[in-house]
Amino acid sequence: MIRFFDWSLKLNGFRMKESQAEFNAILCLSPEEHEQFIEQKKIEILEYHLQNNSYYRHFVGKSEIENWNDVPVMTKKDFQKPLTERLSRGFTEKTVFKNKTSGSSGDPFIFAKDKYAHAITWASIIYRFGWYGIDFNKSYQARFYGIPLDFIGYTKERIKDFLGQRYRFTIFDLSDAVLEKVLQKFKKKKFDYINGYTSSIVLFAKFLQKKNIILTDFCPTLKVCMVTSEMLFKEDKVLMEKQFGIPVVNEYGASELDLIAFQNLDGEWQVNAETLFVEILDENNQSVPNGTEGKVVITSLYNKAHPFIRYDIGDIGILDERSTLDHPILKKLIGRTNDIAVLPSGKKSPGLTFYYVTKSIIEDDGNVKEFIIRQTKIDAFEIDYVSEKELMATQIDKIKQAIDLYLEPNLNFTFYRKESLQRTARGKLKQFQSLI
């Protein structure tokens, strides 16, 4: 059998044999050795960029740092300048892996990884998907992702899909008529797993629920479903597992880094401690105890082409109290730091709090397919929702009562029924947005 996936990585200059050997060696370290490895790699990557990256040296303001806690935190806005100005000595745009972030945070930027760093990223991904029996050379993926609509971008992604053993479903139109065609593909093709944006896959599960269909009855080769890029709610996971007939695995990653956390076979959201160092910091950029929420700040331990050192990815999360340096566990991902609602009382609340409160109520009868919330004023919010019929006054009253109870009273909500919801250019659904 031709191993198209391995062949495509090798063709692009990624040293997979070497990177996988190094990754496997990391996995064999004892807990004590792994802690030493993390500390050593942190210092190595910091010193490398201070010596070889003029942009980073200027950002830090000096060429030596003695204490890790004195290393300044980087944000996405720090990368809003030409990539050529940010590359380390010896790297050019032609010799690196180059890509662009999705922009879901509001601050998109072009980034780079050196070829070896990207190869070890793939070693990390291959390893974690392997927990569930997925082999990228053999396993056939049902892919729910966006796709560029220009000819060159579209063609490039289709070629990558072919080499990666993937069939991509367009997610910009997920009406019942389109989802019926998706179902027909599952009847005809022997998919091994589903992978893609959470909201799109949830819509497919709701479509199956309405038709009283278990997907594995039509596609018995399915093993697992991996969801990414958007929040996975407990109720949605239960629904998907019931309608698909397979386990649903929660993935948390970033294109500029790697898989950050991946649900392991024990049901834990295991943090990547092989290619990344993940910290949770407070507003003053100080580490918080495990079990306390804070900013998710990440150091890429291998990327020499471009510095991602103490990089504030823009999310709020909590590390489990049981976490250790060699086996960190993500207890909870609360949402993005730029999705905070400021209320009239002065209280600050993650925007997804509204989503949690309203979700269970407006989906009681299965009428509402999906919805998003927008804060337009300090006391005013708009909810766009897609449903077969208008929300009833009793449902709206329940939502208002719940918000009074869990947040604060006297907030004004306006509801708009839509045919579909606006997604990003890549097909992601931004579930909460503050316009103030």
CSV table of C-alpha atoms in Angstrom, one decimal:
chain,number,residue,atom,x,y,z
A,1,MET,CA,0.0,0.0,0.0
A,2,ILE,CA,1.3,3.5,-0.9
A,3,ARG,CA,1.6,5.5,2.3
A,4,PHE,CA,0.5,8.8,0.7
A,5,PHE,CA,0.5,10.8,3.9
A,6,ASP,CA,4.0,9.9,4.9
A,7,TRP,CA,5.1,10.5,1.3
A,8,SER,CA,3.5,14.0,1.2
A,9,LEU,CA,5.3,15.0,4.4
A,10,LYS,CA,8.6,13.8,3.1
A,11,LEU,CA,8.0,15.6,-0.2
A,12,ASN,CA,7.5,18.8,1.7
A,13,GLY,CA,10.9,18.4,3.5
A,14,PHE,CA,9.7,17.3,6.9
A,15,ARG,CA,12.2,15.0,8.6
A,16,MET,CA,9.5,12.6,10.0
A,17,LYS,CA,11.8,9.6,10.8
A,18,GLU,CA,14.1,11.8,12.9
A,19,SER,CA,11.3,13.8,14.6
A,20,GLN,CA,9.3,10.7,15.4
A,21,ALA,CA,12.4,9.1,17.0
A,22,GLU,CA,12.9,12.1,19.1
A,23,PHE,CA,9.2,12.3,20.1
A,24,ASN,CA,9.2,8.6,21.1
A,25,ALA,CA,12.3,9.2,23.2
A,26,ILE,CA,10.5,12.0,25.1
A,27,LEU,CA,7.6,9.6,25.8
A,28,CYS,CA,10.0,7.1,27.4
A,29,LEU,CA,11.4,9.6,29.9
A,30,SER,CA,10.6,9.1,33.6
A,31,PRO,CA,8.6,11.8,35.4
A,32,GLU,CA,11.8,13.3,36.8
A,33,GLU,CA,13.6,13.1,33.5
A,34,HIS,CA,10.6,14.7,31.8
A,35,GLU,CA,10.6,17.7,34.2
A,36,GLN,CA,14.3,18.2,33.5
A,37,PHE,CA,13.6,18.0,29.8
A,38,ILE,CA,11.0,20.7,30.0
A,39,GLU,CA,13.2,23.0,32.0
A,40,GLN,CA,16.1,22.5,29.6
A,41,LYS,CA,14.0,23.0,26.4
A,42,LYS,CA,12.5,26.3,27.9
A,43,ILE,CA,16.0,27.7,28.5
A,44,GLU,CA,17.3,26.4,25.1
A,45,ILE,CA,14.5,28.0,23.0
A,46,LEU,CA,14.7,31.3,25.0
A,47,GLU,CA,18.5,31.6,24.6
A,48,TYR,CA,18.2,30.6,20.9
A,49,HIS,CA,15.8,33.4,20.0
A,50,LEU,CA,17.6,36.0,22.2
A,51,GLN,CA,20.8,35.2,20.2
A,52,ASN,CA,19.4,34.6,16.7
A,53,ASN,CA,16.2,36.7,16.4
A,54,SER,CA,16.6,40.5,16.4
A,55,TYR,CA,12.9,41.0,16.6
A,56,TYR,CA,12.6,38.9,19.7
A,57,ARG,CA,15.7,40.5,21.3
A,58,HIS,CA,14.2,43.9,20.7
A,59,PHE,CA,10.8,42.8,22.1
A,60,VAL,CA,12.5,41.5,25.3
A,61,GLY,CA,14.7,44.6,25.6
A,62,LYS,CA,17.9,42.7,26.6
A,63,SER,CA,20.0,39.8,25.5
A,64,GLU,CA,19.9,37.8,28.7
A,65,ILE,CA,17.2,36.8,31.2
A,66,GLU,CA,18.0,34.9,34.5
A,67,ASN,CA,14.5,34.1,35.7
A,68,TRP,CA,11.8,32.5,33.6
A,69,ASN,CA,9.1,34.6,35.3
A,70,ASP,CA,10.9,37.7,34.0
A,71,VAL,CA,10.3,36.6,30.4
A,72,PRO,CA,7.7,39.0,28.9
A,73,VAL,CA,4.4,37.6,27.7
A,74,MET,CA,3.7,37.9,23.9
A,75,THR,CA,0.3,38.5,22.5
A,76,LYS,CA,-1.1,38.2,19.0
A,77,LYS,CA,-0.8,41.9,18.5
A,78,ASP,CA,3.0,41.6,18.8
A,79,PHE,CA,2.9,39.7,15.5
A,80,GLN,CA,1.1,42.3,13.5
A,81,LYS,CA,4.1,43.1,11.4
A,82,PRO,CA,5.7,41.5,8.3
A,83,LEU,CA,6.8,37.9,8.8
A,84,THR,CA,10.3,38.7,7.3
A,85,GLU,CA,10.9,41.0,10.3
A,86,ARG,CA,10.1,38.2,12.8
A,87,LEU,CA,12.1,35.3,11.4
A,88,SER,CA,15.3,34.1,13.1
A,89,ARG,CA,18.7,34.3,11.5
A,90,GLY,CA,19.2,31.7,8.8
A,91,PHE,CA,15.5,31.3,7.9
A,92,THR,CA,13.6,32.8,5.0
A,93,GLU,CA,10.0,32.5,3.9
A,94,LYS,CA,11.0,29.9,1.3
A,95,THR,CA,12.7,27.6,3.9
A,96,VAL,CA,10.0,27.5,6.5
A,97,PHE,CA,6.4,26.2,6.9
A,98,LYS,CA,4.2,29.2,6.6
A,99,ASN,CA,0.5,29.6,7.4
A,100,LYS,CA,-2.0,32.1,8.7
A,101,THR,CA,-4.1,31.9,11.9
A,102,SER,CA,-7.9,31.8,11.6
A,103,GLY,CA,-8.5,35.3,13.0
A,104,SER,CA,-11.2,34.0,15.4
A,105,SER,CA,-9.5,36.1,18.1
A,106,GLY,CA,-9.8,39.3,16.0
A,107,ASP,CA,-6.0,39.4,15.5
A,108,PRO,CA,-5.0,37.2,12.6
A,109,PHE,CA,-1.4,37.0,11.6
A,110,ILE,CA,1.0,35.0,9.4
A,111,PHE,CA,3.3,32.7,11.2
A,112,ALA,CA,6.2,30.3,10.5
A,113,LYS,CA,7.6,27.1,11.8
A,114,ASP,CA,11.0,25.6,10.8
A,115,LYS,CA,10.6,22.3,9.0
A,116,TYR,CA,11.8,20.2,12.0
A,117,ALA,CA,9.4,22.0,14.4
A,118,HIS,CA,6.6,21.2,12.0
A,119,ALA,CA,7.7,17.6,11.7
A,120,ILE,CA,7.6,17.1,15.4
A,121,THR,CA,4.2,18.7,15.5
A,122,TRP,CA,3.0,16.0,13.1
A,123,ALA,CA,4.7,13.4,15.3
A,124,SER,CA,2.6,14.7,18.2
A,125,ILE,CA,-0.6,14.6,16.2
A,126,ILE,CA,0.0,11.2,14.8
A,127,TYR,CA,0.7,9.8,18.3
A,128,ARG,CA,-2.5,11.3,19.9
A,129,PHE,CA,-4.8,10.2,17.1
A,130,GLY,CA,-3.2,6.8,17.3
A,131,TRP,CA,-4.7,6.4,20.8
A,132,TYR,CA,-8.0,5.8,19.0
A,133,GLY,CA,-6.7,3.5,16.2
A,134,ILE,CA,-6.4,6.2,13.6
A,135,ASP,CA,-3.6,5.9,11.0
A,136,PHE,CA,-3.3,8.9,8.7
A,137,ASN,CA,-2.1,6.6,5.9
A,138,LYS,CA,-5.0,4.2,6.1
A,139,SER,CA,-7.9,5.7,8.0
A,140,TYR,CA,-10.5,7.6,6.0
A,141,GLN,CA,-11.6,10.9,7.4
A,142,ALA,CA,-15.0,12.6,7.1
A,143,ARG,CA,-13.9,16.2,7.4
A,144,PHE,CA,-16.2,19.0,8.5
A,145,TYR,CA,-14.0,22.0,7.8
A,146,GLY,CA,-14.1,25.2,5.8
A,147,ILE,CA,-12.3,25.5,2.5
A,148,PRO,CA,-11.0,28.5,0.5
A,149,LEU,CA,-13.4,29.3,-2.4
A,150,ASP,CA,-10.8,30.8,-4.7
A,151,PHE,CA,-9.6,28.3,-7.4
A,152,ILE,CA,-5.9,28.0,-6.2
A,153,GLY,CA,-6.8,27.7,-2.5
A,154,TYR,CA,-9.6,25.3,-3.2
A,155,THR,CA,-7.5,23.1,-5.5
A,156,LYS,CA,-4.6,23.0,-3.0
A,157,GLU,CA,-6.9,21.9,-0.1
A,158,ARG,CA,-8.5,19.2,-2.3
A,159,ILE,CA,-5.0,17.8,-3.1
A,160,LYS,CA,-4.1,17.8,0.6
A,161,ASP,CA,-7.4,16.1,1.4
A,162,PHE,CA,-6.6,13.4,-1.2
A,163,LEU,CA,-3.1,12.8,0.2
A,164,GLY,CA,-4.4,12.9,3.8
A,165,GLN,CA,-7.1,10.3,3.2
A,166,ARG,CA,-9.9,12.8,3.7
A,167,TYR,CA,-13.3,13.6,2.2
A,168,ARG,CA,-14.3,17.2,3.0
A,169,PHE,CA,-17.8,18.3,3.4
A,170,THR,CA,-18.4,22.0,2.8
A,171,ILE,CA,-19.9,23.6,6.0
A,172,PHE,CA,-21.0,27.0,4.7
A,173,ASP,CA,-24.5,25.6,4.0
A,174,LEU,CA,-25.8,23.1,6.5
A,175,SER,CA,-29.5,23.1,5.6
A,176,ASP,CA,-31.4,19.8,5.9
A,177,ALA,CA,-31.2,19.3,2.1
A,178,VAL,CA,-27.4,19.5,2.2
A,179,LEU,CA,-27.2,17.3,5.4
A,180,GLU,CA,-29.2,14.7,3.5
A,181,LYS,CA,-26.5,14.6,0.9
A,182,VAL,CA,-23.9,14.3,3.7
A,183,LEU,CA,-25.8,11.3,5.1
A,184,GLN,CA,-25.8,9.7,1.6
A,185,LYS,CA,-22.0,9.9,1.5
A,186,PHE,CA,-21.8,8.1,4.8
A,187,LYS,CA,-23.9,5.4,3.3
A,188,LYS,CA,-21.6,5.0,0.4
A,189,LYS,CA,-18.1,5.6,1.8
A,190,LYS,CA,-16.3,3.6,4.5
A,191,PHE,CA,-15.3,6.4,6.8
A,192,ASP,CA,-13.1,5.5,9.8
A,193,TYR,CA,-13.5,8.7,11.8
A,194,ILE,CA,-15.1,12.2,11.8
A,195,ASN,CA,-13.0,15.3,12.4
A,196,GLY,CA,-14.0,19.0,12.2
A,197,TYR,CA,-15.6,22.1,13.8
A,198,THR,CA,-17.8,21.3,16.7
A,199,SER,CA,-20.9,23.4,15.7
A,200,SER,CA,-21.1,21.9,12.2
A,201,ILE,CA,-20.9,18.3,13.5
A,202,VAL,CA,-23.5,19.1,16.2
A,203,LEU,CA,-25.8,20.3,13.5
A,204,PHE,CA,-25.4,17.0,11.7
A,205,ALA,CA,-26.1,15.1,14.9
A,206,LYS,CA,-29.3,17.1,15.4
A,207,PHE,CA,-30.3,16.3,11.8
A,208,LEU,CA,-29.8,12.6,12.5
A,209,GLN,CA,-31.8,12.9,15.8
A,210,LYS,CA,-34.7,14.4,13.9
A,211,LYS,CA,-34.7,11.5,11.4
A,212,ASN,CA,-34.2,8.9,14.3
A,213,ILE,CA,-31.0,7.6,12.6
A,214,ILE,CA,-27.9,6.1,14.3
A,215,LEU,CA,-25.0,6.8,11.9
A,216,THR,CA,-23.1,3.6,12.5
A,217,ASP,CA,-26.2,1.7,11.2
A,218,PHE,CA,-25.3,3.2,7.8
A,219,CYS,CA,-21.5,3.5,8.2
A,220,PRO,CA,-20.4,0.6,10.5
A,221,THR,CA,-16.7,1.4,9.8
A,222,LEU,CA,-16.8,4.5,12.0
A,223,LYS,CA,-14.6,4.4,15.1
A,224,VAL,CA,-14.4,7.8,16.6
A,225,CYS,CA,-15.3,11.5,16.2
A,226,MET,CA,-12.8,14.3,17.0
A,227,VAL,CA,-14.1,17.9,17.4
A,228,THR,CA,-12.0,21.0,17.5
A,229,SER,CA,-11.9,24.8,17.2
A,230,GLU,CA,-15.1,25.6,19.1
A,231,MET,CA,-16.5,24.9,22.6
A,232,LEU,CA,-17.8,21.3,23.2
A,233,PHE,CA,-20.8,21.3,25.6
A,234,LYS,CA,-21.6,18.2,27.6
A,235,GLU,CA,-25.1,18.0,26.2
A,236,ASP,CA,-23.8,18.2,22.6
A,237,LYS,CA,-21.3,15.5,23.3
A,238,VAL,CA,-24.0,13.2,24.7
A,239,LEU,CA,-26.2,13.9,21.6
A,240,MET,CA,-23.3,13.2,19.2
A,241,GLU,CA,-22.3,10.0,20.8
A,242,LYS,CA,-25.9,8.8,20.8
A,243,GLN,CA,-26.6,9.7,17.1
A,244,PHE,CA,-23.2,8.6,15.8
A,245,GLY,CA,-22.8,5.5,17.8
A,246,ILE,CA,-19.1,6.2,18.5
A,247,PRO,CA,-17.0,8.1,21.2
A,248,VAL,CA,-16.5,11.8,20.8
A,249,VAL,CA,-13.1,13.2,21.5
A,250,ASN,CA,-12.4,16.8,22.4
A,251,GLU,CA,-9.4,18.4,20.8
A,252,TYR,CA,-7.8,21.8,21.7
A,253,GLY,CA,-5.2,23.1,19.4
A,254,ALA,CA,-3.8,26.1,17.5
A,255,SER,CA,-2.4,26.1,14.0
A,256,GLU,CA,0.6,28.2,15.1
A,257,LEU,CA,1.5,25.8,17.8
A,258,ASP,CA,0.3,22.1,17.9
A,259,LEU,CA,-2.3,20.1,19.6
A,260,ILE,CA,-2.5,21.8,23.0
A,261,ALA,CA,-4.7,19.3,24.8
A,262,PHE,CA,-6.4,16.1,23.6
A,263,GLN,CA,-8.8,13.8,25.4
A,264,ASN,CA,-7.0,10.6,26.4
A,265,LEU,CA,-8.4,7.1,26.8
A,266,ASP,CA,-9.1,7.9,30.5
A,267,GLY,CA,-11.4,10.8,29.6
A,268,GLU,CA,-8.8,13.4,30.7
A,269,TRP,CA,-8.0,16.5,28.6
A,270,GLN,CA,-4.3,15.7,28.5
A,271,VAL,CA,-2.0,18.7,27.8
A,272,ASN,CA,0.8,18.4,25.3
A,273,ALA,CA,4.0,18.3,27.5
A,274,GLU,CA,6.2,17.0,24.7
A,275,THR,CA,6.4,19.9,22.2
A,276,LEU,CA,4.9,22.7,24.3
A,277,PHE,CA,5.1,24.2,27.8
A,278,VAL,CA,1.7,25.5,29.0
A,279,GLU,CA,1.2,28.0,31.8
A,280,ILE,CA,-1.9,29.5,33.4
A,281,LEU,CA,-1.2,33.1,34.4
A,282,ASP,CA,-3.1,35.9,36.2
A,283,GLU,CA,-3.6,39.5,35.0
A,284,ASN,CA,-0.2,40.4,36.2
A,285,ASN,CA,1.4,37.5,34.3
A,286,GLN,CA,2.1,35.5,37.5
A,287,SER,CA,1.5,31.8,37.7
A,288,VAL,CA,-1.7,30.7,39.5
A,289,PRO,CA,-2.1,27.5,41.5
A,290,ASN,CA,-3.5,24.5,39.7
A,291,GLY,CA,-7.3,24.6,39.9
A,292,THR,CA,-7.4,28.4,39.4
A,293,GLU,CA,-8.5,30.0,36.2
A,294,GLY,CA,-6.2,32.3,34.2
A,295,LYS,CA,-4.8,33.1,30.8
A,296,VAL,CA,-3.5,30.2,28.8
A,297,VAL,CA,0.2,31.1,27.9
A,298,ILE,CA,2.2,28.7,25.8
A,299,THR,CA,5.9,28.2,24.8
A,300,SER,CA,6.7,26.3,21.7
A,301,LEU,CA,9.8,24.3,22.6
A,302,TYR,CA,11.0,23.5,19.1
A,303,ASN,CA,10.2,26.4,16.8
A,304,LYS,CA,13.5,28.1,16.0
A,305,ALA,CA,12.2,30.0,12.9
A,306,HIS,CA,9.7,32.1,14.9
A,307,PRO,CA,9.4,32.8,18.6
A,308,PHE,CA,6.3,31.7,20.5
A,309,ILE,CA,7.7,32.1,24.0
A,310,ARG,CA,5.2,32.7,26.8
A,311,TYR,CA,2.6,33.4,24.1
A,312,ASP,CA,-0.8,34.4,25.3
A,313,ILE,CA,-3.1,32.5,23.0
A,314,GLY,CA,-6.1,34.5,24.0
A,315,ASP,CA,-8.0,31.8,26.0
A,316,ILE,CA,-8.9,31.4,29.7
A,317,GLY,CA,-8.5,28.0,31.2
A,318,ILE,CA,-7.9,25.9,34.4
A,319,LEU,CA,-5.3,23.2,35.0
A,320,ASP,CA,-6.5,20.3,37.1
A,321,GLU,CA,-5.2,20.1,40.7
A,322,ARG,CA,-3.7,16.7,39.8
A,323,SER,CA,-1.5,18.2,37.1
A,324,THR,CA,2.3,17.7,37.1
A,325,LEU,CA,4.9,19.1,34.9
A,326,ASP,CA,5.2,15.8,32.9
A,327,HIS,CA,1.5,15.1,32.9
A,328,PRO,CA,-0.6,18.3,32.9
A,329,ILE,CA,-4.4,18.0,32.6
A,330,LEU,CA,-6.7,20.8,31.4
A,331,LYS,CA,-9.6,20.8,33.7
A,332,LYS,CA,-11.6,23.4,31.9
A,333,LEU,CA,-11.4,25.8,28.9
A,334,ILE,CA,-13.6,28.8,29.7
A,335,GLY,CA,-13.4,30.9,26.6
A,336,ARG,CA,-11.5,33.6,24.9
A,337,THR,CA,-10.1,36.6,26.9
A,338,ASN,CA,-11.6,38.9,24.3
A,339,ASP,CA,-15.1,37.4,24.8
A,340,ILE,CA,-15.7,39.0,28.2
A,341,ALA,CA,-19.1,40.6,28.9
A,342,VAL,CA,-18.9,43.7,31.1
A,343,LEU,CA,-22.2,44.2,33.0
A,344,PRO,CA,-23.8,47.4,34.4
A,345,SER,CA,-22.8,46.4,38.0
A,346,GLY,CA,-19.2,46.2,36.9
A,347,LYS,CA,-19.2,42.5,37.0
A,348,LYS,CA,-17.1,40.8,34.3
A,349,SER,CA,-18.4,37.4,33.0
A,350,PRO,CA,-17.1,35.1,30.2
A,351,GLY,CA,-19.5,35.5,27.2
A,352,LEU,CA,-20.0,31.8,27.1
A,353,THR,CA,-21.8,32.1,30.5
A,354,PHE,CA,-24.7,33.5,28.5
A,355,TYR,CA,-24.4,30.6,26.1
A,356,TYR,CA,-24.5,28.0,28.9
A,357,VAL,CA,-27.5,29.7,30.5
A,358,THR,CA,-29.6,30.0,27.4
A,359,LYS,CA,-28.6,26.8,25.7
A,360,SER,CA,-30.4,24.4,27.9
A,361,ILE,CA,-33.6,26.4,27.8
A,362,ILE,CA,-34.0,27.2,24.2
A,363,GLU,CA,-33.1,23.7,23.0
A,364,ASP,CA,-35.6,21.9,25.3
A,365,ASP,CA,-38.0,21.1,22.4
A,366,GLY,CA,-35.3,20.6,19.8
A,367,ASN,CA,-36.7,23.6,17.8
A,368,VAL,CA,-33.6,25.8,17.9
A,369,LYS,CA,-30.7,24.4,15.9
A,370,GLU,CA,-28.0,26.9,16.9
A,371,PHE,CA,-27.6,30.5,18.2
A,372,ILE,CA,-25.0,33.2,18.8
A,373,ILE,CA,-25.0,36.1,21.3
A,374,ARG,CA,-23.8,39.6,20.7
A,375,GLN,CA,-23.3,42.4,23.4
A,376,THR,CA,-24.2,45.7,21.8
A,377,LYS,CA,-24.4,47.9,24.9
A,378,ILE,CA,-23.4,47.4,28.5
A,379,ASP,CA,-26.9,46.3,29.3
A,380,ALA,CA,-28.1,45.1,25.8
A,381,PHE,CA,-27.7,41.8,24.0
A,382,GLU,CA,-28.9,40.4,20.8
A,383,ILE,CA,-29.5,36.7,20.2
A,384,ASP,CA,-29.5,35.4,16.6
A,385,TYR,CA,-31.0,31.9,16.3
A,386,VAL,CA,-31.9,29.4,13.7
A,387,SER,CA,-35.1,27.4,14.2
A,388,GLU,CA,-38.1,25.9,12.5
A,389,LYS,CA,-40.4,28.3,14.3
A,390,GLU,CA,-40.3,31.4,16.4
A,391,LEU,CA,-39.4,31.2,20.1
A,392,MET,CA,-42.4,31.4,22.3
A,393,ALA,CA,-42.9,34.1,24.9
A,394,THR,CA,-42.6,31.5,27.7
A,395,GLN,CA,-39.2,30.4,26.4
A,396,ILE,CA,-38.0,34.0,26.3
A,397,ASP,CA,-39.2,34.6,29.8
A,398,LYS,CA,-37.3,31.5,31.1
A,399,ILE,CA,-34.1,32.8,29.5
A,400,LYS,CA,-34.5,36.2,31.2
A,401,GLN,CA,-35.2,34.5,34.5
A,402,ALA,CA,-32.2,32.3,34.2
A,403,ILE,CA,-30.0,35.3,33.3
A,404,ASP,CA,-31.4,37.3,36.3
A,405,LEU,CA,-30.5,34.4,38.5
A,406,TYR,CA,-27.0,33.5,37.2
A,407,LEU,CA,-25.7,36.9,36.1
A,408,GLU,CA,-27.7,40.0,37.1
A,409,PRO,CA,-31.2,41.5,36.6
A,410,ASN,CA,-32.2,44.3,34.2
A,411,LEU,CA,-30.3,43.1,31.1
A,412,ASN,CA,-32.1,43.6,27.8
A,413,PHE,CA,-32.3,40.9,25.2
A,414,THR,CA,-33.6,41.1,21.6
A,415,PHE,CA,-34.1,37.9,19.7
A,416,TYR,CA,-33.7,37.5,15.9
A,417,ARG,CA,-34.7,34.4,14.0
A,418,LYS,CA,-32.4,33.7,11.1
A,419,GLU,CA,-32.2,31.3,8.2
A,420,SER,CA,-28.5,30.7,8.9
A,421,LEU,CA,-25.8,32.2,11.1
A,422,GLN,CA,-22.7,34.1,9.9
A,423,ARG,CA,-19.5,32.1,10.2
A,424,THR,CA,-15.9,33.1,9.7
A,425,ALA,CA,-14.2,32.7,6.3
A,426,ARG,CA,-13.1,29.3,7.5
A,427,GLY,CA,-16.5,28.3,8.6
A,428,LYS,CA,-16.1,28.7,12.4
A,429,LEU,CA,-19.0,29.9,14.5
A,430,LYS,CA,-18.2,32.7,16.9
A,431,GLN,CA,-20.7,32.0,19.7
A,432,PHE,CA,-20.3,35.2,21.6
A,433,GLN,CA,-19.1,38.6,20.5
A,434,SER,CA,-18.8,41.8,22.5
A,435,LEU,CA,-19.3,45.0,20.4
A,436,ILE,CA,-18.6,47.5,23.2
